[in-house]
Structures are given as structure tokens and as C-alpha cells.
Amino acid sequence: MTAPPGVERVLFTEEQVNQRIREVAAEISAKYQGRDLKLIAVLKGAVFFMTALARAIEIPLKVDFLAISSFGNSGPGMVRIAKDLDHPIQGEDILLVEDIVDTGFTTRYLLQTLAGREPRSLGICTLLDRTARRIVQVPVDYRCFEIPDRFVVGCGLDFQQRYRNLGYIAVMDPEKT
Ligand code: IMP
Ligand code: MG
């Protein structure tokens, strides 16, 4: 796919993304060896990362999905579960897989919700981390890339629902679309 309008520059190429996913997957494979690992992805953005990560992890695992939606324009962090997990997580080793942790509001809400279901452990694995914009602190266990304070697309991240299918991560200027 040729670079869409608004794409300013490629931050991480498809090769760099895949290489980094393999490294993080190796860490996870070692850490969760012999455990009961389940990856939970938040629809839709994290699904692209989660499938790549899952294929690179070398131990048995399960996957499940949830979707969230925000309450109108009520500000950051005002989210609710729009589609819940299919199965309970009690006693399981859960890794919440995110496309990006930005302000941290979404992640904190999900962590609190999932923790209440009594998993054996609960970790966070994110493709991108933008700590420059963090408002609430969340414990990120695995991160592929730290990114600057710019809007990005690709590898599951969208601009108005498009560009999720780009294999690379690109900085985008929405005013140039
Ligand atoms: P948070 O609650 O501020 O951490 O928001 C995280 C959510 O905002 C992500 O799951 C994305 O859906 C969206 N988001 C944040 N930054 C970007 C970006 O640069 N590009 C695309 N989506 C983003
Ligand atoms: Mg989005």
C-alpha cells in the first residue's frame, strides 16, 4: 500500500515492528512457561498486534476479546464495556494487550475491571507507549516502542477507522488528509 495522505514519516518499519514483536514474544514465552496464559485484546486496534504477538509466542495460550466505548464527549477515561469477554478469567495468567497506552485512562479502567474477576496474575503488554501524555500511572510490563507526542497510525491504530492495516507505524498530520 502506498503511503496514504497525511502520513508524514515512518516511525518504525514493518521489519522493525516484527523484530521487536519477536523480542517481546520471547520474553513472554520465558516468563509464562508452565503457566496458564491468556491474551486479552481490546477491539479493534489491539487485534492486529495481538495476532502477531500470539504467533510469535512459543508456549500454549488462549485468547479472548473485549470492546469498549466512550460515553459521548464526557472526557478521557469515561469508558464502558461494549462487548465483554466470552469466558471467566479467574485463576488464569492474564496479559492485557493494548495498541497504545496514552493518557492511561483506558488501561486503568480495564485493569480495575479485570482485577475484580480474580485472575491469578494480570499484566499489560502494549505495542506503543506514549509516556509523555500519561495522566494516570499504569504498570506497563511489556512495551515494544516508546513514541513521541505525535498522532500515529498503522499496526492496528486508526485515523477515523482507516489505516489500521498499514504494516508500519507512521506519524500522521490529520490536517493534511
Ligand atoms: P488512553 O485512554 O488515553 O490511554 O487512550 C488510548 C486509546 O486512544 C487507544 O486505545 C487508541 O484507540 C486511542 N489513541 C491514542 N493515541 C492514538 C494515536 O496516536 N493514534 C491512534 N489512536 C490513538
Ligand atoms: Mg481509535
mmCIF file of C-alpha atoms and ligand atoms in Angstrom:
data_model
loop_
_atom_site.group_PDB
_atom_site.id
_atom_site.type_symbol
_atom_site.label_atom_id
_atom_site.label_comp_id
_atom_site.label_asym_id
_atom_site.label_seq_id
_atom_site.Cartn_x
_atom_site.Cartn_y
_atom_site.Cartn_z
ATOM 1 C CA MET A 1 0.000 0.000 0.000
ATOM 2 C CA THR A 2 1.417 3.432 -0.890
ATOM 3 C CA ALA A 3 1.627 5.979 1.907
ATOM 4 C CA PRO A 4 -1.816 7.496 2.436
ATOM 5 C CA PRO A 5 -2.365 11.278 2.518
ATOM 6 C CA GLY A 6 -1.411 12.791 5.846
ATOM 7 C CA VAL A 7 1.371 10.325 6.554
ATOM 8 C CA GLU A 8 4.397 12.442 7.410
ATOM 9 C CA ARG A 9 7.067 9.893 8.132
ATOM 10 C CA VAL A 10 7.518 6.276 9.046
ATOM 11 C CA LEU A 11 8.486 5.886 12.701
ATOM 12 C CA PHE A 12 9.012 2.115 12.652
ATOM 13 C CA THR A 13 9.163 -0.013 9.525
ATOM 14 C CA GLU A 14 7.326 -3.311 9.194
ATOM 15 C CA GLU A 15 10.653 -5.114 9.696
ATOM 16 C CA GLN A 16 11.390 -3.163 12.878
ATOM 17 C CA VAL A 17 7.896 -3.831 14.208
ATOM 18 C CA ASN A 18 8.129 -7.556 13.503
ATOM 19 C CA GLN A 19 11.612 -7.809 15.005
ATOM 20 C CA ARG A 20 10.522 -6.060 18.189
ATOM 21 C CA ILE A 21 7.392 -8.213 18.460
ATOM 22 C CA ARG A 22 9.601 -11.310 18.249
ATOM 23 C CA GLU A 23 11.803 -9.981 21.075
ATOM 24 C CA VAL A 24 8.854 -9.226 23.346
ATOM 25 C CA ALA A 25 7.248 -12.572 22.491
ATOM 26 C CA ALA A 26 10.447 -14.342 23.552
ATOM 27 C CA GLU A 27 10.369 -12.533 26.913
ATOM 28 C CA ILE A 28 6.739 -13.520 27.406
ATOM 29 C CA SER A 29 7.387 -17.137 26.381
ATOM 30 C CA ALA A 30 10.120 -17.389 29.017
ATOM 31 C CA LYS A 31 8.163 -15.620 31.739
ATOM 32 C CA TYR A 32 4.925 -17.600 31.298
ATOM 33 C CA GLN A 33 6.436 -21.032 30.690
ATOM 34 C CA GLY A 34 4.305 -23.626 32.527
ATOM 35 C CA ARG A 35 1.596 -21.094 33.354
ATOM 36 C CA ASP A 36 -1.976 -20.685 32.102
ATOM 37 C CA LEU A 37 -1.549 -17.694 29.766
ATOM 38 C CA LYS A 38 -4.464 -15.864 28.214
ATOM 39 C CA LEU A 39 -4.076 -12.799 25.986
ATOM 40 C CA ILE A 40 -6.918 -10.308 26.120
ATOM 41 C CA ALA A 41 -7.132 -7.766 23.326
ATOM 42 C CA VAL A 42 -9.235 -4.660 23.172
ATOM 43 C CA LEU A 43 -11.130 -4.393 19.891
ATOM 44 C CA LYS A 44 -10.334 -3.179 17.389
ATOM 45 C CA GLY A 45 -6.873 -1.603 17.478
ATOM 46 C CA ALA A 46 -5.069 -4.207 19.568
ATOM 47 C CA VAL A 47 -6.211 -7.170 17.496
ATOM 48 C CA PHE A 48 -3.548 -6.612 14.825
ATOM 49 C CA PHE A 49 -0.753 -6.562 17.399
ATOM 50 C CA MET A 50 -2.228 -9.418 19.378
ATOM 51 C CA THR A 51 -2.343 -11.858 16.480
ATOM 52 C CA ALA A 52 1.260 -11.085 15.528
ATOM 53 C CA LEU A 53 2.363 -11.407 19.158
ATOM 54 C CA ALA A 54 0.438 -14.644 19.718
ATOM 55 C CA ARG A 55 2.017 -16.273 16.680
ATOM 56 C CA ALA A 56 5.483 -15.358 17.921
ATOM 57 C CA ILE A 57 4.894 -16.673 21.462
ATOM 58 C CA GLU A 58 6.168 -20.226 21.794
ATOM 59 C CA ILE A 59 4.015 -21.558 24.639
ATOM 60 C CA PRO A 60 0.337 -22.620 24.654
ATOM 61 C CA LEU A 61 -2.071 -19.747 25.215
ATOM 62 C CA LYS A 62 -5.688 -18.724 24.955
ATOM 63 C CA VAL A 63 -7.148 -15.514 23.534
ATOM 64 C CA ASP A 64 -10.258 -13.518 24.319
ATOM 65 C CA PHE A 65 -11.549 -10.108 23.292
ATOM 66 C CA LEU A 66 -13.472 -7.205 24.694
ATOM 67 C CA ALA A 67 -14.670 -3.943 23.237
ATOM 68 C CA ILE A 68 -15.079 -0.619 24.958
ATOM 69 C CA SER A 69 -16.856 2.546 24.006
ATOM 70 C CA SER A 70 -16.638 6.007 25.475
ATOM 71 C CA PHE A 71 -19.555 7.886 26.931
ATOM 72 C CA GLY A 72 -20.145 10.599 24.332
ATOM 73 C CA ASN A 73 -17.922 13.594 24.967
ATOM 74 C CA SER A 74 -17.668 13.177 28.682
ATOM 75 C CA GLY A 75 -13.888 13.405 28.658
ATOM 76 C CA PRO A 76 -10.994 10.992 28.888
ATOM 77 C CA GLY A 77 -11.377 7.795 30.821
ATOM 78 C CA MET A 78 -15.156 7.701 30.623
ATOM 79 C CA VAL A 79 -15.396 4.276 29.024
ATOM 80 C CA ARG A 80 -17.628 1.253 29.456
ATOM 81 C CA ILE A 81 -17.508 -2.329 28.228
ATOM 82 C CA ALA A 82 -19.467 -2.643 24.977
ATOM 83 C CA LYS A 83 -18.629 -6.315 24.407
ATOM 84 C CA ASP A 84 -17.453 -8.419 27.312
ATOM 85 C CA LEU A 85 -15.074 -11.372 27.361
ATOM 86 C CA ASP A 86 -16.565 -14.720 26.366
ATOM 87 C CA HIS A 87 -15.113 -16.565 29.371
ATOM 88 C CA PRO A 88 -14.200 -16.007 33.025
ATOM 89 C CA ILE A 89 -10.535 -15.309 33.861
ATOM 90 C CA GLN A 90 -10.475 -16.463 37.476
ATOM 91 C CA GLY A 91 -7.209 -18.214 38.314
ATOM 92 C CA GLU A 92 -5.641 -17.502 34.912
ATOM 93 C CA ASP A 93 -2.496 -15.575 33.990
ATOM 94 C CA ILE A 94 -3.830 -12.633 32.023
ATOM 95 C CA LEU A 95 -1.921 -10.305 29.727
ATOM 96 C CA LEU A 96 -3.938 -7.314 28.606
ATOM 97 C CA VAL A 97 -2.760 -6.488 25.076
ATOM 98 C CA GLU A 98 -3.040 -2.840 24.032
ATOM 99 C CA ASP A 99 -2.281 -0.949 20.846
ATOM 100 C CA ILE A 100 -1.196 2.160 22.738
ATOM 101 C CA VAL A 101 -1.139 3.388 26.298
ATOM 102 C CA ASP A 102 -1.599 7.127 26.048
ATOM 103 C CA THR A 103 -3.182 9.033 28.965
ATOM 104 C CA GLY A 104 -3.605 5.677 30.717
ATOM 105 C CA PHE A 105 -7.294 6.176 31.478
ATOM 106 C CA THR A 106 -8.490 3.309 29.271
ATOM 107 C CA THR A 107 -5.872 0.921 30.575
ATOM 108 C CA ARG A 108 -6.558 1.787 34.205
ATOM 109 C CA TYR A 109 -10.272 1.200 33.730
ATOM 110 C CA LEU A 110 -9.640 -2.175 32.101
ATOM 111 C CA LEU A 111 -7.133 -3.217 34.774
ATOM 112 C CA GLN A 112 -9.586 -2.406 37.544
ATOM 113 C CA THR A 113 -12.395 -4.251 35.798
ATOM 114 C CA LEU A 114 -10.291 -7.345 35.099
ATOM 115 C CA ALA A 115 -8.668 -7.396 38.533
ATOM 116 C CA GLY A 116 -12.129 -7.701 40.081
ATOM 117 C CA ARG A 117 -12.525 -11.052 38.331
ATOM 118 C CA GLU A 118 -9.663 -12.566 40.325
ATOM 119 C CA PRO A 119 -7.130 -13.673 37.720
ATOM 120 C CA ARG A 120 -4.001 -15.364 39.105
ATOM 121 C CA SER A 121 -1.928 -12.561 37.578
ATOM 122 C CA LEU A 122 -2.627 -9.528 35.443
ATOM 123 C CA GLY A 123 -0.050 -7.855 33.201
ATOM 124 C CA ILE A 124 -0.002 -5.272 30.424
ATOM 125 C CA CYS A 125 1.673 -5.645 27.044
ATOM 126 C CA THR A 126 1.451 -2.686 24.682
ATOM 127 C CA LEU A 127 2.725 -2.109 21.182
ATOM 128 C CA LEU A 128 3.209 1.615 21.769
ATOM 129 C CA ASP A 129 3.741 3.647 24.900
ATOM 130 C CA ARG A 130 3.471 7.449 24.898
ATOM 131 C CA THR A 131 4.550 8.280 28.421
ATOM 132 C CA ALA A 132 4.775 11.994 27.566
ATOM 133 C CA ARG A 133 0.980 12.173 27.699
ATOM 134 C CA ARG A 134 0.388 9.958 30.727
ATOM 135 C CA ILE A 135 -2.119 11.331 33.228
ATOM 136 C CA VAL A 136 -2.791 8.243 35.347
ATOM 137 C CA GLN A 137 0.008 5.823 36.130
ATOM 138 C CA VAL A 138 -0.382 2.238 34.947
ATOM 139 C CA PRO A 139 2.160 -0.584 35.307
ATOM 140 C CA VAL A 140 3.252 -1.445 31.748
ATOM 141 C CA ASP A 141 5.033 -4.818 31.869
ATOM 142 C CA TYR A 142 5.954 -5.158 28.180
ATOM 143 C CA ARG A 143 6.289 -2.394 25.604
ATOM 144 C CA CYS A 144 7.505 -2.692 22.050
ATOM 145 C CA PHE A 145 8.146 1.020 21.443
ATOM 146 C CA GLU A 146 8.083 4.337 23.250
ATOM 147 C CA ILE A 147 6.810 7.039 20.878
ATOM 148 C CA PRO A 148 6.944 10.850 20.771
ATOM 149 C CA ASP A 149 3.903 13.035 21.380
ATOM 150 C CA ARG A 150 2.540 12.801 17.836
ATOM 151 C CA PHE A 151 -0.546 11.097 16.413
ATOM 152 C CA VAL A 152 0.333 7.775 14.806
ATOM 153 C CA VAL A 153 -1.389 5.225 12.582
ATOM 154 C CA GLY A 154 -0.737 1.683 11.425
ATOM 155 C CA CYS A 155 -0.412 -1.777 13.017
ATOM 156 C CA GLY A 156 -3.998 -1.505 14.254
ATOM 157 C CA LEU A 157 -4.034 2.214 15.076
ATOM 158 C CA ASP A 158 -6.544 4.216 13.107
ATOM 159 C CA PHE A 159 -7.380 7.697 11.947
ATOM 160 C CA GLN A 160 -11.165 7.809 11.577
ATOM 161 C CA GLN A 161 -11.190 3.989 11.353
ATOM 162 C CA ARG A 162 -8.702 3.878 8.475
ATOM 163 C CA TYR A 163 -5.029 2.869 8.171
ATOM 164 C CA ARG A 164 -5.193 0.073 10.745
ATOM 165 C CA ASN A 165 -3.882 -2.264 8.047
ATOM 166 C CA LEU A 166 -0.578 -0.461 7.497
ATOM 167 C CA GLY A 167 2.264 -2.815 8.413
ATOM 168 C CA TYR A 168 4.389 0.072 9.716
ATOM 169 C CA ILE A 169 3.868 2.788 12.325
ATOM 170 C CA ALA A 170 3.688 6.290 10.851
ATOM 171 C CA VAL A 171 3.332 9.804 12.194
ATOM 172 C CA MET A 172 0.242 11.402 10.780
ATOM 173 C CA ASP A 173 -0.816 15.010 10.378
ATOM 174 C CA PRO A 174 -4.650 14.883 10.308
ATOM 175 C CA GLU A 175 -4.757 18.409 8.856
ATOM 176 C CA LYS A 176 -3.047 17.162 5.686
ATOM 177 C CA THR A 177 -5.616 14.472 4.886
HETATM 178 P P1 IMP B 1 -5.888 6.474 26.619
HETATM 179 O O1 IMP B 1 -7.091 6.135 27.433
HETATM 180 O O2 IMP B 1 -5.658 7.939 26.539
HETATM 181 O O3 IMP B 1 -4.638 5.755 27.061
HETATM 182 O O4 IMP B 1 -6.275 6.135 25.122
HETATM 183 C C1 IMP B 1 -5.890 5.060 24.431
HETATM 184 C C2 IMP B 1 -6.708 4.914 23.165
HETATM 185 O O5 IMP B 1 -6.746 6.124 22.392
HETATM 186 C C3 IMP B 1 -6.041 3.891 22.293
HETATM 187 O O6 IMP B 1 -6.508 2.599 22.575
HETATM 188 C C4 IMP B 1 -6.362 4.369 20.892
HETATM 189 O O7 IMP B 1 -7.575 3.816 20.463
HETATM 190 C C5 IMP B 1 -6.501 5.863 21.008
HETATM 191 N N1 IMP B 1 -5.265 6.559 20.589
HETATM 192 C C6 IMP B 1 -4.423 7.240 21.381
HETATM 193 N N2 IMP B 1 -3.401 7.769 20.687
HETATM 194 C C7 IMP B 1 -3.581 7.403 19.402
HETATM 195 C C8 IMP B 1 -2.820 7.647 18.175
HETATM 196 O O8 IMP B 1 -1.759 8.290 18.145
HETATM 197 N N3 IMP B 1 -3.346 7.101 17.039
HETATM 198 C C9 IMP B 1 -4.494 6.380 17.029
HETATM 199 N N4 IMP B 1 -5.222 6.131 18.141
HETATM 200 C C10 IMP B 1 -4.773 6.637 19.323
HETATM 201 MG MG MG B 2 -9.157 4.560 17.778
#
